[in-house]
Amino acid sequence: MKSFRNSLFLLALTSLPLTGADLFAQSADDAMRLGYCTTEYSSGLILQDKEGPGVYQAAVYFTSDLLNKYEGDKITAVEFAIKPKRGSEAKVFVCNHINYMSTTTLGSGSTTEYSEGWNTVKLDKPVTIYKGMDLYVGYQLMLEEGEPFDCLLFDQSPYAVPNNNLYGFNTGEDNWYDNTSGINKNVCVRAVVEGKKAPDNDISFIKIEPQNGSDYMTQNEPRSYYAYVQNNGKTPITSFTLTMNSKTASQTIKSEKTFEGLNIQNNVPQKLKLDGIAIPAEGNVTTEFTISKVNGEKDPYPSDNTLSRPGYCIKEGSKAVARKVLFEEFVSEAYEGIPAADEMYASVFDERDDKGDFVWVKHHRNYKGVQDQFVIDEDDDYEELYGKAKKPFVPAVCFDRLPISGMEDPGPAYFVDYEEQTNTILSAVKQEPSFVQLNIDNKLEGKKLNIKVSGHAGVCEMPMQDELRLTTWLVEDNIKSTEQEGAEGSSYVQDGVLRKVLSSSAWGDVLDITKYDFEKTYSVDLQDGWNVDNMRVVTFVSNFNTDALKRRVYNTQQLACTKTTGITKTTAEAQRPFFVVGGVVVANQGFRVVEVCDIAGRKVSAHNLGAGLYIVKATDGERVYTQKVIVKH
């Protein structure tokens, strides 16, 4: 099967108008319909720069897992939907292999009397379904001279059954495409099956997703899901039992809920709203949703009754906390473009009201054989943050080491040379919720700096955690250098210079948060030439994985060092009134969301926000906070 080619097909972006006549009415002949599509259609597929004559075709693939349920029944007709009407003749077929239709076709039919919308074309001879049989069922339109290839339709479902929806053009048997990942809908093709073998109490579980679209959830908090199911029998389904097995790294928790008062007819996938589903686990969890009983009975064919969905479950009673973003810049004194890059990034931060929520640190690199005086041993390790780039480059920046979509570089270190782009990424990353707080204490005794990092995690593990690490650095600002290329004047002020990694490795020390509270101490002798008044301690919690794109930072904290003896302390308090998680506005602890408006001032739901700019009002009971937020998907 060929893959989808963007140069060939264009999905029409405008939904097509729908009238009552366009819907295929439930047949009174007690026949079954097999297919993946709903009866309501949406977008059409257009073959670019191509006109008839030619063949435009679509098909669905049924495996024996499905067809075995109807062993002995017969496929008598094929249904399809098109818009607009094209061609002089419509042909339908049932075959064993779509790339060898001329030798594997089992049944066919044709008509010149078809129209825009749904059509039913009978096979000249019914095709009997045998056990173990795999079949392709579809249609072909014979387009006339000058007719555009623009009539193939997809349905309105929010999912596509992978590898089972096919489309193509012209008469070559190999001109078929099965990639619907960019379309995420099903072709409008169904098989009409007649007989008495349709099983009772048999359901197919097609898809399940949270109503608010977010896989962040709170432990034991009931919420709603959308389920997409299909009744494979003729008897209506009025109830089913949903069993949930929530699996974490250390345990599996089983729960169960029965939904009654349903009316799931046969012949078409249906969307159900399932309320009151609560996940009892904590942390990263994969939940297996299984329809275990149908109408109070066991499903005779349970192989298509289970779906899995990963998510992150926030501990009951916990809330997101304030987040500081780690902004890492890769620089070199031998590259003349660094001063301009520093100026641009500094301008971005200076114009932000939340500039205190970003921690800027620089990794120095040797450049074209020229040694940089600020390079430390661990900077060789941090080269891994360039990912699969052919070679390192400067300047490069990381935003909490998160992968950023739409970038040319593999990441998580990227070349970002525009203020607007930098600002947009910073805003998006700042909206990522954090569930770990960090505190720093330090005490200077002579030339020895003693540091204690402590913290509290609100959840027993972080989102998408593999191996959690705590990394602590000593950073110096306001260093006057005479070696920076491209600098104006005789010297250049270097800020954010990484002087020393205090952790046991560049990637930090293994961190256990299963007991929620943690603590780590460090002691470092200050070297000659370091100015303690310009130094700061930077600490952050991150993930470790051999894949650099999975080394995300969960939260960061910093604290200035001084010559004053005694203890100074900083704590990441939950000062931000809300976060946006997966398109959902989530109030922080002690706050509630008052309203959410789009940029035109219209009130919108705080759940399932689309991409765009919104104005959010939240209150702590005394004051009202108004902030603009950017939602990106």
XYZ file of C-alpha atoms in Angstrom:
633
model
C 0.000 0.000 0.000
C 1.339 3.443 -0.815
C 1.707 6.218 1.735
C -0.144 9.508 1.654
C 1.369 12.145 -0.649
C 0.744 15.783 0.150
C 1.451 16.687 -3.450
C -1.467 14.622 -4.668
C -4.406 15.176 -2.351
C -5.867 18.199 -0.619
C -8.446 17.874 2.144
C -11.227 20.409 1.737
C -11.198 22.533 4.892
C -14.801 23.652 4.725
C -17.386 21.225 6.040
C -20.009 20.386 3.481
C -23.625 21.369 4.136
C -25.848 18.579 5.380
C -29.534 18.068 4.724
C -31.955 15.463 5.979
C -31.863 13.693 2.648
C -28.108 13.265 2.958
C -28.429 10.918 5.934
C -28.792 7.237 5.221
C -32.014 6.171 6.883
C -32.114 3.002 8.990
C -33.280 0.198 6.748
C -36.421 -1.704 7.611
C -35.053 -4.912 6.078
C -33.216 -5.936 9.264
C -29.878 -5.959 7.426
C -26.574 -5.097 9.099
C -24.149 -2.413 7.959
C -20.431 -2.981 8.439
C -18.097 -0.002 8.324
C -16.085 2.494 10.319
C -17.843 5.707 9.300
C -20.749 7.600 10.760
C -23.600 8.458 8.398
C -22.890 12.187 8.636
C -20.148 13.294 6.284
C -17.849 16.289 6.580
C -14.860 16.995 4.352
C -14.033 16.012 0.827
C -10.711 14.900 -0.608
C -9.523 16.749 -3.693
C -6.911 15.457 -6.125
C -4.916 18.537 -7.093
C -4.168 19.518 -10.703
C -6.009 16.506 -12.056
C -9.103 16.143 -14.230
C -10.956 13.277 -15.837
C -11.212 11.011 -17.562
C -10.170 8.649 -14.822
C -11.245 6.569 -11.852
C -11.747 7.950 -8.336
C -12.057 5.217 -5.718
C -12.380 4.462 -2.004
C -12.611 1.292 0.087
C -12.601 -0.113 3.614
C -10.727 -3.171 4.844
C -12.444 -5.753 7.067
C -10.295 -8.325 8.853
C -11.416 -11.799 9.836
C -11.684 -10.662 13.486
C -14.758 -8.700 12.454
C -16.080 -10.871 9.640
C -15.955 -14.106 11.666
C -18.887 -12.745 13.677
C -21.038 -13.000 10.537
C -19.795 -16.346 9.205
C -22.373 -17.687 6.759
C -24.109 -14.334 6.186
C -23.887 -12.599 2.805
C -22.687 -9.179 1.644
C -25.446 -8.064 -0.725
C -24.670 -4.407 -1.433
C -22.209 -1.558 -0.932
C -23.134 1.904 0.370
C -21.059 5.020 -0.264
C -21.398 8.800 -0.028
C -20.040 11.402 -2.472
C -20.418 15.142 -2.965
C -20.804 16.537 -5.557
C -21.964 13.884 -8.010
C -19.217 13.069 -10.496
C -18.809 10.531 -13.261
C -21.085 8.595 -15.574
C -21.022 5.280 -13.727
C -20.447 3.967 -10.200
C -18.988 0.499 -9.669
C -18.830 -1.370 -6.356
C -16.699 -4.368 -5.458
C -15.790 -6.940 -2.811
C -12.320 -8.480 -3.158
C -9.640 -10.375 -1.251
C -6.772 -8.038 -2.156
C -7.136 -4.493 -3.358
C -3.863 -4.514 -5.289
C -4.992 -7.566 -7.301
C -8.643 -6.754 -7.916
C -8.667 -8.261 -11.383
C -7.981 -11.738 -9.974
C -9.400 -11.564 -6.419
C -12.779 -9.847 -6.887
C -15.582 -11.954 -5.376
C -18.515 -9.694 -6.144
C -19.279 -6.516 -8.067
C -22.083 -4.287 -9.243
C -22.598 -1.041 -11.130
C -25.140 1.689 -11.761
C -25.567 4.906 -13.704
C -28.385 6.008 -11.409
C -26.626 7.440 -8.382
C -26.608 10.882 -6.808
C -24.936 13.288 -4.431
C -25.078 11.961 -0.855
C -25.503 8.338 0.188
C -26.068 5.615 -2.402
C -26.723 1.867 -2.231
C -25.547 -0.346 -5.095
C -26.420 -4.063 -5.049
C -23.878 -6.701 -5.957
C -24.708 -8.789 -9.032
C -24.088 -11.844 -6.848
C -23.973 -11.833 -3.009
C -20.640 -12.697 -1.376
C -20.796 -15.322 1.386
C -18.652 -14.627 4.452
C -16.429 -17.548 5.459
C -14.328 -17.955 8.592
C -10.829 -16.493 8.308
C -11.756 -14.244 5.389
C -10.276 -10.728 4.982
C -12.125 -8.458 2.554
C -11.916 -5.063 0.877
C -15.240 -3.376 0.090
C -15.402 -0.200 -1.981
C -16.517 1.828 -4.969
C -15.091 3.357 -8.148
C -16.422 6.399 -10.028
C -15.817 6.643 -13.778
C -15.081 10.363 -14.252
C -15.717 12.054 -17.591
C -13.446 14.396 -19.559
C -12.708 17.589 -17.593
C -14.380 16.482 -14.345
C -12.371 17.305 -11.196
C -11.402 14.661 -8.646
C -13.207 16.342 -5.734
C -16.117 14.169 -4.583
C -14.640 11.550 -2.224
C -16.069 12.052 1.281
C -14.987 11.434 4.867
C -17.332 11.219 7.836
C -17.698 13.445 10.911
C -16.098 11.054 13.382
C -13.208 12.440 15.494
C -11.058 9.382 14.783
C -9.818 7.234 11.931
C -9.432 3.479 12.144
C -5.778 3.151 11.051
C -4.860 1.181 7.917
C -8.494 0.292 7.188
C -9.521 3.356 5.139
C -8.236 3.548 1.582
C -8.576 5.907 -1.369
C -6.995 6.312 -4.775
C -7.316 7.364 -8.395
C -7.052 6.099 -11.993
C -7.204 2.491 -13.047
C -3.862 1.233 -11.754
C -4.518 -1.377 -9.091
C -1.633 -0.091 -6.976
C -2.873 3.510 -6.819
C -4.281 3.147 -3.315
C -3.380 5.169 -0.217
C -4.107 4.207 3.380
C -2.646 7.027 5.468
C -5.434 8.985 7.168
C -3.255 10.352 9.998
C -3.483 13.881 8.639
C -7.242 13.568 8.113
C -8.319 11.548 11.176
C -11.635 10.563 9.645
C -13.067 7.522 7.875
C -14.111 7.156 4.250
C -17.863 6.946 3.723
C -18.133 3.293 2.665
C -20.201 0.486 4.250
C -21.090 -3.100 3.417
C -24.698 -4.338 3.646
C -24.827 -7.783 5.291
C -27.922 -10.008 5.341
C -28.435 -13.182 7.350
C -29.090 -14.444 10.844
C -25.581 -14.786 12.303
C -25.222 -11.280 13.771
C -24.225 -11.766 17.437
C -26.230 -10.305 20.302
C -24.558 -8.281 23.060
C -21.449 -7.711 20.955
C -19.898 -4.253 21.011
C -16.788 -2.717 19.462
C -14.957 -0.140 21.578
C -13.530 2.330 19.056
C -12.184 5.269 21.065
C -12.315 6.908 24.495
C -11.167 10.417 25.403
C -11.704 12.896 28.269
C -14.483 15.395 27.665
C -12.130 18.294 28.415
C -9.441 16.883 26.116
C -6.783 16.774 28.839
C -5.019 13.700 30.189
C -4.137 15.569 33.380
C -6.586 14.569 36.113
C -6.984 14.573 39.891
C -6.909 11.272 41.761
C -10.417 9.982 42.625
C -12.095 13.034 41.094
C -15.044 12.017 38.876
C -15.040 13.426 35.371
C -16.649 12.781 32.017
C -15.358 10.874 29.002
C -16.566 10.490 25.445
C -16.732 6.908 24.208
C -17.208 5.827 20.603
C -18.774 2.385 20.243
C -20.533 0.256 17.667
C -23.208 -2.377 18.199
C -22.270 -5.384 16.072
C -25.611 -7.109 16.540
C -29.255 -6.381 15.819
C -30.498 -6.196 19.416
C -30.185 -2.674 20.888
C -27.661 -2.275 23.699
C -29.257 -0.673 26.748
C -26.439 -1.055 29.283
C -22.800 -2.021 29.642
C -20.248 -2.341 32.426
C -16.949 -0.501 32.094
C -13.982 -1.956 33.983
C -10.956 0.283 34.560
C -7.509 -1.157 35.355
C -5.294 1.788 36.302
C -1.643 0.749 36.081
C 1.311 2.644 37.534
C 4.919 1.504 37.884
C 4.153 -0.074 41.253
C 0.509 -1.121 41.290
C -2.704 -1.849 39.405
C -6.011 -0.591 40.786
C -9.276 -1.983 39.464
C -12.581 -0.128 39.446
C -15.906 -0.677 37.725
C -18.950 1.334 36.681
C -22.194 0.323 34.951
C -23.959 2.643 32.526
C -27.680 2.089 32.015
C -30.482 3.705 30.054
C -28.552 3.499 26.780
C -30.005 3.000 23.315
C -27.215 1.827 21.027
C -28.705 0.644 17.753
C -26.820 -1.327 15.147
C -25.326 -0.143 11.862
C -23.473 3.023 12.898
C -20.776 4.079 15.420
C -22.206 6.145 18.257
C -20.777 8.763 20.604
C -21.621 8.369 24.300
C -20.940 10.721 27.208
C -19.873 8.678 30.219
C -20.065 10.636 33.474
C -18.567 9.915 36.873
C -15.384 8.076 35.860
C -12.687 8.465 38.528
C -9.104 7.178 38.333
C -7.834 6.070 41.780
C -4.110 5.904 40.975
C -1.446 8.584 41.453
C 1.249 9.767 39.051
C 1.851 8.436 35.544
C -0.910 5.979 34.859
C -2.115 3.903 31.932
C -5.755 2.972 32.254
C -7.194 -0.018 30.436
C -10.861 0.622 29.748
C -12.735 -2.634 29.092
C -16.411 -3.098 28.321
C -16.791 -6.274 30.364
C -20.556 -6.838 30.143
C -23.163 -5.892 27.547
C -26.837 -5.911 28.527
C -25.717 -7.761 31.651
C -24.105 -10.575 29.621
C -20.567 -11.392 28.531
C -19.623 -10.144 25.076
C -19.199 -13.245 22.844
C -16.343 -11.518 20.963
C -14.378 -9.510 23.574
C -11.193 -9.001 21.526
C -12.263 -5.468 20.511
C -13.560 -4.392 23.922
C -10.409 -2.897 25.486
C -8.691 0.443 24.947
C -5.712 1.933 26.801
C -5.106 5.601 27.529
C -2.072 7.108 29.318
C -2.444 10.071 31.642
C -1.119 11.869 34.687
C -3.040 11.707 37.952
C -2.440 14.492 40.468
C -2.497 13.346 44.086
C -5.807 13.980 45.788
C -5.577 17.350 47.558
C -2.504 18.560 45.642
C -2.373 21.537 43.305
C 0.036 22.941 40.757
C 2.726 25.283 42.127
C 4.544 28.305 40.734
C 7.018 27.467 38.003
C 10.361 28.994 37.084
C 11.601 28.170 33.591
C 15.233 27.199 32.975
C 16.532 29.095 29.933
C 19.875 27.636 28.806
C 21.948 29.401 26.160
C 24.925 27.863 24.362
C 27.532 30.551 23.595
C 31.186 31.043 22.692
C 33.498 34.011 23.155
C 35.013 33.177 19.773
C 31.738 33.779 17.896
C 31.004 37.402 17.044
C 27.228 36.920 16.940
C 26.846 36.219 20.668
C 26.544 39.861 21.856
C 23.653 40.459 19.449
C 21.929 37.266 20.592
C 22.404 38.212 24.261
C 20.951 41.656 23.599
C 17.916 40.196 21.846
C 17.165 37.675 24.601
C 17.723 40.313 27.313
C 15.259 42.599 25.546
C 12.640 39.834 25.538
C 12.999 39.239 29.277
C 13.091 42.955 30.157
C 9.728 43.506 28.480
C 8.015 40.676 30.339
C 6.145 41.329 33.571
C 7.070 37.811 34.722
C 10.787 38.053 33.933
C 11.558 36.901 37.476
C 10.071 33.511 36.575
C 12.953 32.676 34.210
C 16.421 31.441 35.159
C 19.062 32.237 32.497
C 22.265 30.177 32.467
C 24.939 29.915 29.754
C 26.972 26.940 28.574
C 30.230 28.110 26.994
C 31.730 26.202 24.078
C 34.999 26.206 22.169
C 34.441 27.492 18.636
C 36.419 26.644 15.499
C 39.447 25.576 17.492
C 39.462 28.652 19.712
C 39.374 27.854 23.423
C 36.733 29.597 25.533
C 38.004 30.532 29.013
C 34.645 29.715 30.647
C 34.266 26.132 29.400
C 34.039 23.531 32.185
C 34.370 19.755 31.919
C 30.614 19.117 32.064
C 29.998 21.311 29.023
C 31.049 18.324 26.909
C 28.154 16.383 28.441
C 25.690 19.177 27.748
C 26.482 18.838 24.054
C 23.948 15.986 24.169
C 21.203 18.633 24.337
C 21.755 19.260 20.630
C 20.070 15.905 20.110
C 20.449 14.491 16.635
C 21.875 17.687 15.130
C 24.764 16.985 12.748
C 27.018 19.261 14.783
C 26.658 21.739 17.660
C 26.078 25.421 16.871
C 25.981 28.746 18.714
C 23.909 30.497 19.772
C 21.431 27.793 20.764
C 18.805 27.828 23.498
C 16.798 25.318 25.541
C 13.439 26.103 27.115
C 13.190 23.735 30.097
C 14.725 21.220 27.644
C 11.279 20.693 26.154
C 10.794 19.603 22.533
C 9.358 22.496 20.511
C 7.273 21.592 17.470
C 7.822 23.277 14.122
C 11.559 23.910 14.604
C 14.250 23.057 12.062
C 16.691 21.745 14.666
C 16.072 18.342 16.301
C 16.248 19.863 19.799
C 15.964 20.353 22.639
C 18.625 22.995 21.846
C 17.319 25.270 19.090
C 18.445 28.261 17.054
C 15.876 30.976 17.810
C 16.696 34.374 16.336
C 13.456 36.364 16.588
C 12.096 38.187 19.638
C 8.487 37.309 18.848
C 9.268 33.603 18.477
C 11.305 33.587 21.692
C 8.522 35.349 23.579
C 5.866 32.963 22.271
C 7.858 29.891 23.297
C 8.584 31.331 26.747
C 4.867 32.007 27.283
C 3.908 28.505 26.182
C 6.512 26.829 28.392
C 5.547 29.016 31.368
C 2.030 27.584 31.182
C 3.291 24.042 31.796
C 2.155 23.121 35.329
C 4.648 22.097 37.977
C 4.088 19.817 40.938
C 7.408 20.175 42.745
C 8.620 23.061 44.939
C 12.289 23.857 45.529
C 13.948 25.748 48.392
C 17.588 26.845 48.668
C 19.486 27.688 51.867
C 23.119 28.774 51.767
C 25.728 29.867 54.272
C 29.152 31.289 53.528
C 31.921 30.362 55.977
C 35.153 31.944 54.860
C 35.717 30.692 51.323
C 33.462 27.684 51.741
C 29.856 27.879 50.582
C 27.480 25.404 52.215
C 24.216 24.820 50.392
C 21.075 22.912 51.255
C 18.443 22.204 48.612
C 15.119 20.909 49.868
C 11.799 20.406 48.201
C 8.321 19.013 48.274
C 6.577 17.090 45.498
C 2.804 17.162 45.349
C 2.738 13.863 43.441
C 4.812 10.701 43.886
C 6.314 11.107 40.404
C 6.515 13.775 37.711
C 4.712 13.663 34.340
C 6.351 11.258 31.865
C 9.105 10.561 34.371
C 11.728 7.927 33.585
C 14.449 8.616 36.158
C 14.147 11.790 38.196
C 17.259 13.895 38.780
C 18.166 16.881 40.977
C 20.873 19.088 39.472
C 22.543 21.997 41.262
C 24.875 24.573 39.700
C 26.993 27.497 40.824
C 26.603 30.390 38.374
C 28.379 33.758 38.184
C 27.137 37.012 36.649
C 28.777 40.358 35.813
C 32.142 38.985 34.708
C 34.151 41.475 32.655
C 35.842 39.789 29.712
C 38.116 41.166 26.998
C 37.879 38.071 24.790
C 34.293 38.209 23.468
C 34.273 38.597 19.692
C 31.702 41.036 18.319
C 31.596 43.106 21.505
C 31.640 46.892 21.381
C 34.360 48.507 23.450
C 37.295 46.975 25.243
C 35.343 44.593 27.471
C 32.107 42.631 27.580
C 30.033 41.666 30.612
C 29.393 37.929 30.756
C 26.316 36.914 32.748
C 25.019 33.470 33.626
C 28.402 31.726 33.401
C 28.222 28.156 34.690
C 31.156 27.939 37.093
C 30.637 24.543 38.697
C 28.287 21.571 38.682
C 27.699 20.715 42.341
C 25.866 17.467 41.589
C 27.748 14.208 41.090
C 27.254 14.370 37.318
C 26.207 16.854 34.653
C 22.746 15.291 34.620
C 22.271 15.490 38.378
C 21.749 13.045 41.220
C 18.983 10.452 41.263
C 16.002 11.869 43.148
C 13.347 9.864 45.008
C 10.077 11.732 45.612
C 7.910 8.775 46.595
C 7.868 10.200 50.144
C 7.205 13.671 48.685
C 9.844 15.591 50.718
C 13.538 15.548 49.820
C 16.814 17.244 50.758
C 20.368 17.430 49.412
C 23.429 19.271 50.777
C 26.530 20.535 48.989
C 29.774 22.189 50.033
C 32.062 24.022 47.619
C 35.331 25.929 48.003
C 35.168 29.224 46.142
C 38.052 29.542 43.707
C 40.256 32.582 43.309
C 38.768 34.891 40.710
C 35.173 34.061 41.593
C 33.190 36.976 43.003
C 30.722 35.573 45.508
C 28.669 38.784 45.428
C 27.851 38.046 41.774
C 27.154 34.352 42.214
C 23.918 32.414 42.501
C 22.926 28.836 43.185
C 20.650 27.304 40.542
C 18.879 24.010 41.195
C 16.299 22.132 39.157
C 14.413 18.850 38.974
C 14.442 17.108 35.603
C 13.896 13.796 33.875
C 16.725 11.640 32.593
C 16.436 9.476 29.512
C 18.971 8.417 26.896
C 16.858 10.429 24.453
C 17.747 14.110 24.960
C 14.229 15.132 23.927
C 12.915 13.439 27.067
C 15.070 15.343 29.574
C 12.430 17.932 30.420
C 12.830 20.212 33.433
C 9.945 20.217 35.932
C 10.872 23.241 38.023
C 13.844 25.473 38.788
C 14.915 27.744 41.644
C 17.812 30.130 42.175
C 19.284 32.070 45.094
C 21.936 34.780 45.162
C 25.069 34.200 47.237
C 26.421 36.960 49.502
C 29.378 37.522 51.807
C 26.949 37.920 54.710
C 27.056 34.976 57.094
C 23.808 33.339 58.040
C 21.043 31.603 56.165
C 19.025 33.043 53.315
C 16.091 31.250 51.820
C 13.776 31.375 48.853
C 10.644 29.325 48.333
C 8.588 28.773 45.178
C 5.169 29.717 46.515
C 1.989 29.104 44.558
C 1.520 32.756 43.538
C 0.148 32.168 40.048
C -3.676 32.081 40.224
C -4.132 29.547 37.437
C -2.452 27.355 34.818
C -3.553 26.176 31.396
C -3.194 22.406 31.029
C -4.161 20.724 27.758
C -6.538 23.552 26.827
C -8.153 23.611 30.300
C -7.863 26.539 32.745
C -6.918 25.035 36.135
C -7.199 27.219 39.256
C -4.262 27.144 41.656
C -4.723 26.364 45.330
C -6.713 29.132 47.031
C -8.013 30.552 43.738
C -11.042 30.035 41.541
C -11.594 30.974 37.902
C -14.184 33.756 37.499
C -14.444 33.819 33.712
C -12.576 33.171 30.478
C -13.042 35.418 27.427
C -11.639 35.332 23.929
C -9.809 38.350 22.552
C -13.131 39.791 21.318
C -14.476 39.787 24.879
C -16.878 36.877 24.430
C -17.182 34.473 27.357
C -16.031 30.934 26.591
C -15.794 27.710 28.547
C -12.679 27.184 30.660
C -12.524 23.642 29.274
C -11.249 22.428 25.899
C -9.927 25.811 24.723
C -8.745 25.963 21.149
C -5.437 27.528 20.147
C -5.447 31.303 20.576
C -5.230 34.243 22.979
C -7.602 34.410 25.962
C -8.273 36.721 28.915
C -8.697 34.886 32.223
C -10.037 36.338 35.464
C -9.397 34.511 38.739
C -9.926 35.449 42.369
C -8.597 34.449 45.776
C -11.781 35.726 47.431
C -10.367 39.190 48.019
C -8.734 40.336 44.796
C -9.427 39.645 41.128
C -6.471 38.819 38.869
C -6.748 39.348 35.110
C -4.157 37.815 32.783
C -3.783 37.077 29.089
C -2.808 33.530 28.204
C -1.783 31.857 24.969
C -3.150 28.376 24.320
C -1.118 26.223 21.926
C -1.811 22.646 20.807
